Amino acid sequence: MSKFKSLRNSSSKTQIFTAIGSSLTVLEVSELCFKSVRTVTDWNNGKVTIPPECIRLIRLYESRNLGISEVWDGFCMTKELLQLPTGQFIAPQQLLAGLSLLEVSSPNDIKILSKLLRIARVIETIKAKRR
């Protein structure tokens, strides 16, 4: 809770959104939190206390983990995009296009793609261990 208090008492013009790790604009925050642009501007200027539930909502929107099992490690939703363990971001249209391409593939192609995905995940695990 002390973190929220320090954020609320902040008087720097951009310190509040920077402190909670947000790259959202004032307009995006106002739409996300169902608040007026003026209210969000006042939060950002330190004139009004930002509610803790809005801080939590902003953080959830910025980066959402997709699951708790190991198969989802490294996957998360960042704003409106799916972030892959490789660091790539994909839009819903790209995901649908990829699935469509997989559906028209032959069974042999699917086996090869499955092996390639396993190898890519192993390589990513090795890279992560070296960091």
PDB file of C-alpha atoms in Angstrom:
ATOM      1  CA  MET A   1       0.000   0.000   0.000  1.00  0.00           C
ATOM      2  CA  SER A   2       2.902   2.396   0.614  1.00  0.00           C
ATOM      3  CA  LYS A   3       3.655   2.316  -3.109  1.00  0.00           C
ATOM      4  CA  PHE A   4       0.149   3.602  -3.880  1.00  0.00           C
ATOM      5  CA  LYS A   5       0.510   6.374  -1.289  1.00  0.00           C
ATOM      6  CA  SER A   6       3.773   7.556  -2.802  1.00  0.00           C
ATOM      7  CA  LEU A   7       2.182   7.539  -6.255  1.00  0.00           C
ATOM      8  CA  ARG A   8      -0.797   9.542  -5.033  1.00  0.00           C
ATOM      9  CA  ASN A   9       1.375  12.165  -3.349  1.00  0.00           C
ATOM     10  CA  SER A  10       3.506  12.685  -6.432  1.00  0.00           C
ATOM     11  CA  SER A  11       3.574  16.210  -7.857  1.00  0.00           C
ATOM     12  CA  SER A  12       5.717  15.723 -10.970  1.00  0.00           C
ATOM     13  CA  LYS A  13       3.903  16.246 -14.261  1.00  0.00           C
ATOM     14  CA  THR A  14       4.634  12.743 -15.632  1.00  0.00           C
ATOM     15  CA  GLN A  15       5.824  10.950 -12.523  1.00  0.00           C
ATOM     16  CA  ILE A  16       2.581   9.104 -11.807  1.00  0.00           C
ATOM     17  CA  PHE A  17       2.304   7.312 -15.154  1.00  0.00           C
ATOM     18  CA  THR A  18       6.068   6.723 -15.246  1.00  0.00           C
ATOM     19  CA  ALA A  19       6.064   5.359 -11.686  1.00  0.00           C
ATOM     20  CA  ILE A  20       3.431   2.744 -12.496  1.00  0.00           C
ATOM     21  CA  GLY A  21       5.228   1.788 -15.694  1.00  0.00           C
ATOM     22  CA  SER A  22       2.579   3.054 -18.059  1.00  0.00           C
ATOM     23  CA  SER A  23       3.159   4.202 -21.592  1.00  0.00           C
ATOM     24  CA  LEU A  24      -0.522   5.077 -22.106  1.00  0.00           C
ATOM     25  CA  THR A  25      -1.624   8.547 -23.080  1.00  0.00           C
ATOM     26  CA  VAL A  26      -3.986  10.611 -20.940  1.00  0.00           C
ATOM     27  CA  LEU A  27      -6.779   9.922 -23.441  1.00  0.00           C
ATOM     28  CA  GLU A  28      -6.160   6.145 -23.339  1.00  0.00           C
ATOM     29  CA  VAL A  29      -6.162   6.141 -19.519  1.00  0.00           C
ATOM     30  CA  SER A  30      -9.377   8.165 -19.435  1.00  0.00           C
ATOM     31  CA  GLU A  31     -11.096   5.661 -21.731  1.00  0.00           C
ATOM     32  CA  LEU A  32      -9.713   2.677 -19.819  1.00  0.00           C
ATOM     33  CA  CYS A  33     -10.735   3.991 -16.372  1.00  0.00           C
ATOM     34  CA  PHE A  34     -14.028   5.578 -17.493  1.00  0.00           C
ATOM     35  CA  LYS A  35     -12.855   8.996 -16.295  1.00  0.00           C
ATOM     36  CA  SER A  36     -12.738  12.379 -17.981  1.00  0.00           C
ATOM     37  CA  VAL A  37      -9.544  13.579 -19.636  1.00  0.00           C
ATOM     38  CA  ARG A  38      -9.489  16.435 -17.115  1.00  0.00           C
ATOM     39  CA  THR A  39      -9.560  14.022 -14.163  1.00  0.00           C
ATOM     40  CA  VAL A  40      -6.722  11.947 -15.621  1.00  0.00           C
ATOM     41  CA  THR A  41      -4.734  15.121 -16.348  1.00  0.00           C
ATOM     42  CA  ASP A  42      -5.219  16.145 -12.725  1.00  0.00           C
ATOM     43  CA  TRP A  43      -3.913  12.725 -11.625  1.00  0.00           C
ATOM     44  CA  ASN A  44      -0.902  13.152 -13.855  1.00  0.00           C
ATOM     45  CA  ASN A  45      -0.232  16.647 -12.522  1.00  0.00           C
ATOM     46  CA  GLY A  46      -0.565  15.460  -8.922  1.00  0.00           C
ATOM     47  CA  LYS A  47      -3.604  17.662  -8.195  1.00  0.00           C
ATOM     48  CA  VAL A  48      -5.939  14.731  -7.496  1.00  0.00           C
ATOM     49  CA  THR A  49      -5.231  11.315  -5.986  1.00  0.00           C
ATOM     50  CA  ILE A  50      -5.292   8.467  -8.477  1.00  0.00           C
ATOM     51  CA  PRO A  51      -7.523   5.659  -7.139  1.00  0.00           C
ATOM     52  CA  PRO A  52      -5.685   2.374  -6.460  1.00  0.00           C
ATOM     53  CA  GLU A  53      -8.173   0.466  -8.603  1.00  0.00           C
ATOM     54  CA  CYS A  54      -7.230   2.626 -11.592  1.00  0.00           C
ATOM     55  CA  ILE A  55      -3.537   1.971 -10.989  1.00  0.00           C
ATOM     56  CA  ARG A  56      -4.267  -1.745 -10.928  1.00  0.00           C
ATOM     57  CA  LEU A  57      -6.395  -1.531 -14.076  1.00  0.00           C
ATOM     58  CA  ILE A  58      -3.653   0.360 -15.944  1.00  0.00           C
ATOM     59  CA  ARG A  59      -1.053  -2.223 -14.908  1.00  0.00           C
ATOM     60  CA  LEU A  60      -3.321  -5.089 -15.957  1.00  0.00           C
ATOM     61  CA  TYR A  61      -3.961  -3.469 -19.320  1.00  0.00           C
ATOM     62  CA  GLU A  62      -0.266  -2.797 -19.935  1.00  0.00           C
ATOM     63  CA  SER A  63       0.777  -6.432 -19.507  1.00  0.00           C
ATOM     64  CA  ARG A  64      -1.429  -9.414 -18.760  1.00  0.00           C
ATOM     65  CA  ASN A  65      -0.036 -12.913 -18.243  1.00  0.00           C
ATOM     66  CA  LEU A  66      -2.100 -15.539 -20.024  1.00  0.00           C
ATOM     67  CA  GLY A  67      -1.818 -18.552 -17.808  1.00  0.00           C
ATOM     68  CA  ILE A  68      -0.211 -20.106 -14.786  1.00  0.00           C
ATOM     69  CA  SER A  69       1.123 -23.310 -16.357  1.00  0.00           C
ATOM     70  CA  GLU A  70       4.594 -23.589 -17.862  1.00  0.00           C
ATOM     71  CA  VAL A  71       3.294 -23.831 -21.432  1.00  0.00           C
ATOM     72  CA  TRP A  72       2.282 -20.149 -21.217  1.00  0.00           C
ATOM     73  CA  ASP A  73       5.619 -18.898 -19.832  1.00  0.00           C
ATOM     74  CA  GLY A  74       6.721 -15.863 -21.783  1.00  0.00           C
ATOM     75  CA  PHE A  75       3.327 -15.234 -23.384  1.00  0.00           C
ATOM     76  CA  CYS A  76       1.397 -12.142 -22.321  1.00  0.00           C
ATOM     77  CA  MET A  77      -1.056  -9.583 -23.623  1.00  0.00           C
ATOM     78  CA  THR A  78       0.480  -6.150 -23.947  1.00  0.00           C
ATOM     79  CA  LYS A  79      -2.176  -3.586 -24.677  1.00  0.00           C
ATOM     80  CA  GLU A  80      -4.003  -5.057 -27.690  1.00  0.00           C
ATOM     81  CA  LEU A  81      -1.251  -7.430 -28.878  1.00  0.00           C
ATOM     82  CA  LEU A  82      -0.087 -10.912 -27.966  1.00  0.00           C
ATOM     83  CA  GLN A  83       3.580 -10.884 -26.941  1.00  0.00           C
ATOM     84  CA  LEU A  84       5.419 -14.105 -27.721  1.00  0.00           C
ATOM     85  CA  PRO A  85       8.354 -15.498 -25.716  1.00  0.00           C
ATOM     86  CA  THR A  86      10.586 -14.387 -28.596  1.00  0.00           C
ATOM     87  CA  GLY A  87       9.632 -10.766 -27.930  1.00  0.00           C
ATOM     88  CA  GLN A  88       7.500 -10.501 -31.063  1.00  0.00           C
ATOM     89  CA  PHE A  89       4.082  -8.857 -30.919  1.00  0.00           C
ATOM     90  CA  ILE A  90       1.239 -10.194 -33.023  1.00  0.00           C
ATOM     91  CA  ALA A  91      -2.182  -8.780 -33.758  1.00  0.00           C
ATOM     92  CA  PRO A  92      -5.361 -10.884 -33.754  1.00  0.00           C
ATOM     93  CA  GLN A  93      -5.433 -10.808 -37.568  1.00  0.00           C
ATOM     94  CA  GLN A  94      -1.926 -12.303 -37.731  1.00  0.00           C
ATOM     95  CA  LEU A  95      -2.910 -15.080 -35.349  1.00  0.00           C
ATOM     96  CA  LEU A  96      -5.995 -15.910 -37.412  1.00  0.00           C
ATOM     97  CA  ALA A  97      -3.970 -15.861 -40.645  1.00  0.00           C
ATOM     98  CA  GLY A  98      -1.414 -18.257 -39.127  1.00  0.00           C
ATOM     99  CA  LEU A  99      -4.133 -20.633 -37.980  1.00  0.00           C
ATOM    100  CA  SER A 100      -5.727 -20.529 -41.414  1.00  0.00           C
ATOM    101  CA  LEU A 101      -2.413 -21.428 -43.044  1.00  0.00           C
ATOM    102  CA  LEU A 102      -1.979 -24.335 -40.643  1.00  0.00           C
ATOM    103  CA  GLU A 103      -5.450 -25.659 -41.479  1.00  0.00           C
ATOM    104  CA  VAL A 104      -4.702 -25.941 -45.210  1.00  0.00           C
ATOM    105  CA  SER A 105      -1.383 -27.691 -44.591  1.00  0.00           C
ATOM    106  CA  SER A 106      -0.851 -31.385 -45.189  1.00  0.00           C
ATOM    107  CA  PRO A 107      -0.358 -33.729 -42.217  1.00  0.00           C
ATOM    108  CA  ASN A 108       3.351 -33.966 -43.061  1.00  0.00           C
ATOM    109  CA  ASP A 109       3.691 -30.160 -42.925  1.00  0.00           C
ATOM    110  CA  ILE A 110       2.036 -30.102 -39.498  1.00  0.00           C
ATOM    111  CA  LYS A 111       4.537 -32.663 -38.142  1.00  0.00           C
ATOM    112  CA  ILE A 112       7.442 -30.582 -39.429  1.00  0.00           C
ATOM    113  CA  LEU A 113       5.974 -27.365 -37.995  1.00  0.00           C
ATOM    114  CA  SER A 114       5.438 -29.067 -34.638  1.00  0.00           C
ATOM    115  CA  LYS A 115       9.095 -30.143 -34.540  1.00  0.00           C
ATOM    116  CA  LEU A 116      10.233 -26.661 -35.526  1.00  0.00           C
ATOM    117  CA  LEU A 117       8.150 -25.097 -32.750  1.00  0.00           C
ATOM    118  CA  ARG A 118       9.650 -27.468 -30.184  1.00  0.00           C
ATOM    119  CA  ILE A 119      13.159 -26.606 -31.369  1.00  0.00           C
ATOM    120  CA  ALA A 120      12.375 -22.867 -31.281  1.00  0.00           C
ATOM    121  CA  ARG A 121      11.135 -23.165 -27.696  1.00  0.00           C
ATOM    122  CA  VAL A 122      14.272 -25.047 -26.649  1.00  0.00           C
ATOM    123  CA  ILE A 123      16.449 -22.381 -28.270  1.00  0.00           C
ATOM    124  CA  GLU A 124      14.502 -19.650 -26.476  1.00  0.00           C
ATOM    125  CA  THR A 125      14.908 -21.490 -23.156  1.00  0.00           C
ATOM    126  CA  ILE A 126      18.659 -21.726 -23.709  1.00  0.00           C
ATOM    127  CA  LYS A 127      18.839 -18.008 -24.564  1.00  0.00           C
ATOM    128  CA  ALA A 128      16.834 -17.115 -21.440  1.00  0.00           C
ATOM    129  CA  LYS A 129      19.211 -19.125 -19.232  1.00  0.00           C
ATOM    130  CA  ARG A 130      22.220 -17.228 -20.649  1.00  0.00           C
ATOM    131  CA  ARG A 131      20.729 -13.829 -19.769  1.00  0.00           C
TER     132      ARG A 131
END
